Coordinates of C-alpha atoms in Angstrom, one line a residue:
M19 CA -56.6 12.2 15.1
N20 CA -58.0 9.0 13.6
L21 CA -58.0 10.6 10.2
V22 CA -54.4 11.6 10.5
R23 CA -53.4 8.1 11.6
T24 CA -55.3 6.6 8.7
I25 CA -53.5 8.9 6.2
V26 CA -50.1 8.1 7.7
T27 CA -50.8 4.4 7.6
M28 CA -52.0 4.5 3.9
S29 CA -48.8 6.5 3.0
C30 CA -46.6 3.9 4.6
L31 CA -48.4 1.1 2.8
S32 CA -48.1 2.9 -0.5
A33 CA -44.4 3.5 0.0
G34 CA -43.9 -0.2 0.8
L35 CA -45.8 -1.3 -2.3
L36 CA -43.9 1.1 -4.5
A37 CA -40.4 0.5 -3.1
P38 CA -39.7 -2.7 -5.0
S39 CA -40.5 -1.1 -8.4
C40 CA -38.3 1.9 -7.5
G41 CA -35.3 0.0 -6.1
P42 CA -32.0 -0.7 -7.9
P43 CA -32.0 -3.5 -10.5
N44 CA -30.6 -6.9 -9.7
R45 CA -26.8 -6.8 -9.7
E46 CA -24.6 -9.3 -11.5
I47 CA -21.4 -10.2 -9.6
T48 CA -18.7 -12.1 -11.4
R49 CA -15.5 -13.4 -9.8
V50 CA -12.4 -12.8 -11.9
N51 CA -8.7 -13.6 -11.6
P52 CA -7.1 -11.0 -9.2
E53 CA -4.3 -10.5 -11.7
A54 CA -6.8 -9.7 -14.5
V55 CA -6.6 -6.1 -15.8
T56 CA -9.9 -4.4 -15.0
D57 CA -9.7 -0.7 -15.8
V58 CA -12.9 1.0 -14.8
D59 CA -11.5 4.5 -15.2
Y60 CA -8.2 6.3 -15.6
R61 CA -7.3 6.4 -11.9
F62 CA -4.6 4.4 -10.1
N63 CA -5.9 0.9 -9.4
D64 CA -4.8 -2.6 -8.3
T65 CA -3.2 -3.4 -11.6
D66 CA -1.0 -0.3 -11.3
A67 CA -0.1 -1.3 -7.7
H68 CA 0.9 -4.8 -8.9
Q69 CA 3.0 -3.3 -11.7
V70 CA 4.7 -0.9 -9.3
C71 CA 5.5 -3.7 -6.8
Q72 CA 6.9 -6.1 -9.4
G73 CA 9.0 -3.4 -11.0
M74 CA 10.5 -2.2 -7.7
V75 CA 11.2 -5.7 -6.3
N76 CA 12.9 -6.8 -9.5
D77 CA 15.0 -3.7 -9.5
A78 CA 15.9 -3.8 -5.8
L79 CA 16.9 -7.4 -5.7
F80 CA 19.1 -7.4 -8.8
R81 CA 21.0 -4.2 -8.3
N82 CA 24.5 -4.4 -6.8
W83 CA 23.6 -2.3 -3.7
L84 CA 22.8 -5.5 -1.8
D85 CA 26.2 -7.2 -2.6
T86 CA 27.9 -3.9 -1.6
W87 CA 26.0 -3.8 1.7
L88 CA 26.9 -7.5 2.5
Q89 CA 30.6 -6.8 1.8
E90 CA 30.7 -3.7 3.9
H91 CA 28.8 -5.3 6.8
A92 CA 30.5 -8.7 7.0
G93 CA 27.7 -10.6 5.4
K94 CA 25.0 -9.2 7.7
R95 CA 21.7 -8.8 5.9
P96 CA 20.2 -5.3 6.0
T97 CA 17.1 -4.8 8.1
I98 CA 14.4 -2.7 6.4
I99 CA 11.4 -0.8 7.7
V100 CA 8.7 0.8 5.5
G101 CA 8.3 4.5 6.0
G102 CA 6.0 7.1 4.5
I103 CA 5.2 7.4 0.8
Q104 CA 4.2 10.9 -0.2
N105 CA 1.2 11.1 -2.6
N106 CA 1.6 14.2 -4.7
T107 CA -1.1 13.3 -7.2
Q108 CA -4.6 14.6 -7.5
D109 CA -6.0 11.1 -6.7
Y110 CA -6.5 9.1 -3.5
I111 CA -3.9 6.3 -3.6
N112 CA -3.6 3.6 -0.9
T113 CA 0.2 3.2 -1.0
K114 CA 0.0 0.1 1.1
L115 CA -1.3 -1.7 -1.9
F116 CA 2.3 -1.8 -3.2
T117 CA 4.5 -1.2 -0.2
G118 CA 2.9 -4.2 1.6
S119 CA 3.7 -6.4 -1.4
F120 CA 7.2 -4.9 -1.7
E121 CA 7.8 -5.7 1.9
R122 CA 6.5 -9.3 1.5
E123 CA 8.6 -10.0 -1.6
M124 CA 11.8 -8.6 -0.1
L125 CA 11.3 -10.6 3.1
N126 CA 10.5 -13.8 1.3
S127 CA 13.6 -13.5 -0.9
G128 CA 15.7 -14.2 2.2
K129 CA 18.1 -11.4 1.3
V130 CA 16.9 -8.8 3.8
R131 CA 15.2 -8.6 7.2
V132 CA 12.0 -6.6 7.8
V133 CA 10.7 -5.0 11.0
E134 CA 7.2 -3.8 11.7
M135 CA 6.1 -0.3 10.6
R136 CA 5.7 2.5 13.2
D137 CA 1.9 2.2 13.4
Q138 CA 2.1 -1.6 14.1
R139 CA 4.8 -1.7 16.7
G140 CA 2.6 -0.3 19.5
E141 CA 0.5 -3.5 19.6
L142 CA 3.6 -5.7 19.9
R143 CA 5.0 -3.5 22.7
D144 CA 1.6 -3.7 24.6
E145 CA 1.8 -7.5 24.3
R146 CA 5.3 -7.6 25.7
L147 CA 4.3 -5.2 28.6
Q148 CA 1.3 -7.4 29.4
G149 CA 3.5 -10.5 29.3
Q150 CA 5.8 -9.1 32.1
E151 CA 2.9 -9.6 34.5
W152 CA 1.0 -12.5 33.0
N153 CA 3.4 -14.8 31.1
S154 CA 5.4 -17.5 32.7
P155 CA 9.1 -16.6 33.3
E156 CA 10.4 -19.1 30.6
T157 CA 8.1 -17.6 27.9
R158 CA 8.3 -13.9 29.0
K159 CA 9.8 -11.6 26.3
I160 CA 12.6 -9.2 27.1
M161 CA 11.6 -5.5 27.0
K162 CA 13.7 -3.0 25.0
N163 CA 15.2 -5.8 22.9
E164 CA 13.8 -4.8 19.5
R165 CA 15.8 -5.2 16.3
G166 CA 16.7 -1.7 14.9
A167 CA 16.3 -1.1 11.2
D168 CA 19.2 -0.2 9.0
L169 CA 17.3 1.1 6.0
M170 CA 14.0 2.9 5.5
L171 CA 11.8 2.6 2.4
M172 CA 10.6 6.0 1.4
G173 CA 9.3 7.7 -1.8
D174 CA 6.7 9.7 -3.6
I175 CA 4.1 9.4 -6.3
N176 CA 3.6 12.2 -8.9
D177 CA 1.2 12.6 -11.8
V178 CA 0.5 14.6 -14.9
K179 CA -3.0 14.9 -16.4
Q180 CA -3.5 16.2 -19.9
R181 CA -6.8 16.7 -21.7
S182 CA -7.3 17.3 -25.4
P183 CA -9.0 20.6 -26.5
D184 CA -12.2 18.9 -27.3
G185 CA -12.2 17.1 -24.0
R186 CA -12.5 13.6 -25.6
T187 CA -9.0 12.3 -24.8
L188 CA -7.4 12.2 -21.4
V189 CA -3.8 11.2 -20.7
N190 CA -2.9 10.2 -17.2
F191 CA 0.8 9.7 -16.3
Y192 CA 2.0 8.4 -12.9
Q193 CA 5.6 8.2 -11.7
V194 CA 6.3 6.2 -8.6
N195 CA 9.7 6.8 -6.9
L196 CA 11.0 4.6 -4.1
H197 CA 14.4 4.5 -2.3
L198 CA 16.1 2.9 0.6
A199 CA 17.9 5.3 2.9
D200 CA 20.5 4.5 5.6
I201 CA 18.8 5.5 8.8
E202 CA 22.1 6.4 10.5
T203 CA 23.7 8.4 7.6
N204 CA 20.7 9.4 5.5
E205 CA 22.6 8.0 2.5
K206 CA 20.4 6.5 -0.3
V207 CA 21.6 3.0 -1.1
W208 CA 19.0 2.1 -3.7
Q209 CA 16.5 4.1 -5.8
G210 CA 14.0 2.9 -8.4
N211 CA 11.0 4.2 -10.3
V212 CA 8.1 2.9 -12.2
E213 CA 6.1 4.9 -14.8
I214 CA 2.5 4.3 -15.8
K215 CA 0.7 6.0 -18.7
K216 CA -3.0 5.7 -19.5
V217 CA -4.9 7.1 -22.4
V218 CA -8.7 7.5 -22.2
R219 CA -10.7 8.2 -25.3
N220 CA -14.4 9.1 -25.1
P221 CA -16.6 8.6 -28.1

């Protein structure tokens, strides 16, 4: 029994002595401008999301759909909610990287109203419900008094990948389509798209 314990102890000590030499090398971490282009591979990244957001916001704010809406609704700003964006690509893409920025820019423009997305409204409703019991009457919020959205942001992402016969060149093409649809009538009031193309050449 003592022999077994001695062997185990020696093994543990040996592992502890060898671990530093077998561990990963020291990593160098560098802070860069968040807007700097840092393409590590061909996949959809933060630079692409920024490009999509800027393209969509510029298109949505300067098309005439907004003036038409204001004319048809006595100057009342449209209220927008973000819906689902379907990812039809072969890659994992976090669509909130650009829908969140789109929502922020549209709201801060002062030309539209924005209400919370479906997965975030539950927390607000719980808070109002708790407030009926615990908040003072003068600060208590009314139940069932939410602002209804007029338009929903929806869309999809598609891609095409091509590889050269020798496998050394890869072309990755993304097309992001977004539109605003009237919740009551299903009519599309605005539609935009941004295209991104990347070429990867291996030595």
